[in-house]
Every structure is written in C-alpha cells, then in structure tokens.
Amino acid sequence: MKRHYIFASHGSFAAGIRQSVELILGAQPHLHVLCAYVNENDDLTCQVDSLMAGFTPQDELIVITDIFAGSVNNEFIRYLQRPDFHLLAGLNLPLVIEMLIAPPDEPAIQLINEALTNAREGMQYCNQTISSASCADKDF
C-alpha cells in the first residue's frame, strides 16, 4: 500500500502549501494538489473524479481540504466509503508537515489524530502567549 496526500482548496492555496512544504522538506512525489475555481471552465466534480481515477484501490489517500463543508470538501465526501480514504478539513502548513515527516508505516488514523492535536497546539495568539510567558517569568 502506498500513501498519497491530496491538498485541495478554493483557488491556488493548495499549490502554495505544496510549494512551502517542498521548500522545507524537499520534493514530495506522493503529494498531489487540486486547485478549484482557478479556471472558470473547470468543473469541480470532474476535477475530483479525474484526480481520484489516478489512484489504485490499494492506495491509501489522505485528502486535506481548506474548508469543512465547503464545495471542495463536499466533493471529496463522496469518497468516504472508499477503503483507506481519509478526509480532513483545515489545510495548513504545520498540519501537513507533521504528517509528512511521520514514519511512513505509522497507521493513518494515529498519524492523523497526532497531527491534528499538534497543529491545534501550534495555533497561538502570540501577543497573549508571549505576554503570559513574560508574566510567568517575573514570578520567579
């Protein structure tokens, strides 16, 4: 089984995330992107179906879309019954880097849960975090 990642977004956000990932981690041959609504003649359903047709039933797919319940996410929901298919929403750089640096044999569900937890912890309101840390340092 080969694990593939698909980043999918409204506009070119997914391509930008891939570019940043590859700047940090190098080329990622099992990473694919779908940028919806970039060309007005593109049909999103056809784009998703065409992309999905390129994978074998033995491939494990982790799809990360930009917005939960957005049109891009909704198109991939149609594939939830596919074996070894995992759909996440909330595409962001810390989440995907966490997933891509994990051992390739780590079970997908464990990988996803750990990456989601760590990505959530990485989101910070820096003013408040730094201020709280500075106040704590003054207590000593």
PDB file of N, CA and C in Angstrom, residues 2-6 32 52 55-56 59-63 82-87:
ATOM      1  N   LYS A   2       0.548   2.162  -0.861  1.00  0.00           N
ATOM      2  CA  LYS A   2       1.287   3.422  -0.958  1.00  0.00           C
ATOM      3  C   LYS A   2       0.387   4.542  -0.461  1.00  0.00           C
ATOM      4  N   ARG A   3       0.920   5.387   0.409  1.00  0.00           N
ATOM      5  CA  ARG A   3       0.163   6.509   0.963  1.00  0.00           C
ATOM      6  C   ARG A   3       0.369   7.741   0.081  1.00  0.00           C
ATOM      7  N   HIS A   4      -0.744   8.353  -0.308  1.00  0.00           N
ATOM      8  CA  HIS A   4      -0.726   9.585  -1.083  1.00  0.00           C
ATOM      9  C   HIS A   4      -1.454  10.668  -0.298  1.00  0.00           C
ATOM     10  N   TYR A   5      -1.003  11.884  -0.486  1.00  0.00           N
ATOM     11  CA  TYR A   5      -1.651  13.049   0.110  1.00  0.00           C
ATOM     12  C   TYR A   5      -2.215  13.917  -1.006  1.00  0.00           C
ATOM     13  N   ILE A   6      -3.418  14.414  -0.796  1.00  0.00           N
ATOM     14  CA  ILE A   6      -4.035  15.356  -1.721  1.00  0.00           C
ATOM     15  C   ILE A   6      -4.374  16.614  -0.933  1.00  0.00           C
ATOM     16  N   HIS A  32      -0.224  15.479  -4.062  1.00  0.00           N
ATOM     17  CA  HIS A  32      -0.985  15.948  -5.216  1.00  0.00           C
ATOM     18  C   HIS A  32      -1.829  17.138  -4.785  1.00  0.00           C
ATOM     19  N   MET A  52      -9.071  11.375  -8.623  1.00  0.00           N
ATOM     20  CA  MET A  52      -9.279  10.114  -7.902  1.00  0.00           C
ATOM     21  C   MET A  52      -9.082   8.897  -8.805  1.00  0.00           C
ATOM     22  N   PHE A  55      -5.639   6.846  -8.933  1.00  0.00           N
ATOM     23  CA  PHE A  55      -5.146   6.026  -7.831  1.00  0.00           C
ATOM     24  C   PHE A  55      -5.708   4.617  -7.930  1.00  0.00           C
ATOM     25  N   THR A  56      -4.943   3.662  -7.422  1.00  0.00           N
ATOM     26  CA  THR A  56      -5.411   2.281  -7.423  1.00  0.00           C
ATOM     27  C   THR A  56      -6.207   2.030  -6.146  1.00  0.00           C
ATOM     28  N   ASP A  59      -4.117   2.026  -2.995  1.00  0.00           N
ATOM     29  CA  ASP A  59      -3.515   3.262  -2.486  1.00  0.00           C
ATOM     30  C   ASP A  59      -4.292   3.795  -1.288  1.00  0.00           C
ATOM     31  N   GLU A  60      -3.529   4.248  -0.298  1.00  0.00           N
ATOM     32  CA  GLU A  60      -4.128   4.928   0.844  1.00  0.00           C
ATOM     33  C   GLU A  60      -4.103   6.420   0.536  1.00  0.00           C
ATOM     34  N   LEU A  61      -5.231   7.085   0.736  1.00  0.00           N
ATOM     35  CA  LEU A  61      -5.337   8.500   0.408  1.00  0.00           C
ATOM     36  C   LEU A  61      -5.685   9.319   1.647  1.00  0.00           C
ATOM     37  N   ILE A  62      -4.903  10.350   1.866  1.00  0.00           N
ATOM     38  CA  ILE A  62      -5.205  11.325   2.907  1.00  0.00           C
ATOM     39  C   ILE A  62      -5.453  12.640   2.179  1.00  0.00           C
ATOM     40  N   VAL A  63      -6.703  13.068   2.192  1.00  0.00           N
ATOM     41  CA  VAL A  63      -7.118  14.284   1.495  1.00  0.00           C
ATOM     42  C   VAL A  63      -7.340  15.368   2.540  1.00  0.00           C
ATOM     43  N   ARG A  82     -14.716   4.756   0.308  1.00  0.00           N
ATOM     44  CA  ARG A  82     -13.569   4.112  -0.338  1.00  0.00           C
ATOM     45  C   ARG A  82     -12.632   3.590   0.751  1.00  0.00           C
ATOM     46  N   PRO A  83     -12.159   2.355   0.626  1.00  0.00           N
ATOM     47  CA  PRO A  83     -11.198   1.848   1.622  1.00  0.00           C
ATOM     48  C   PRO A  83      -9.933   2.711   1.671  1.00  0.00           C
ATOM     49  N   ASP A  84      -9.395   2.863   2.863  1.00  0.00           N
ATOM     50  CA  ASP A  84      -8.146   3.604   3.078  1.00  0.00           C
ATOM     51  C   ASP A  84      -8.207   5.038   2.567  1.00  0.00           C
ATOM     52  N   PHE A  85      -9.369   5.656   2.733  1.00  0.00           N
ATOM     53  CA  PHE A  85      -9.572   7.048   2.343  1.00  0.00           C
ATOM     54  C   PHE A  85      -9.840   7.854   3.610  1.00  0.00           C
ATOM     55  N   HIS A  86      -9.074   8.919   3.791  1.00  0.00           N
ATOM     56  CA  HIS A  86      -9.195   9.760   4.983  1.00  0.00           C
ATOM     57  C   HIS A  86      -9.361  11.202   4.523  1.00  0.00           C
ATOM     58  N   LEU A  87     -10.402  11.858   5.016  1.00  0.00           N
ATOM     59  CA  LEU A  87     -10.694  13.231   4.620  1.00  0.00           C
ATOM     60  C   LEU A  87     -10.595  14.148   5.832  1.00  0.00           C
TER      61      LEU A  87
END
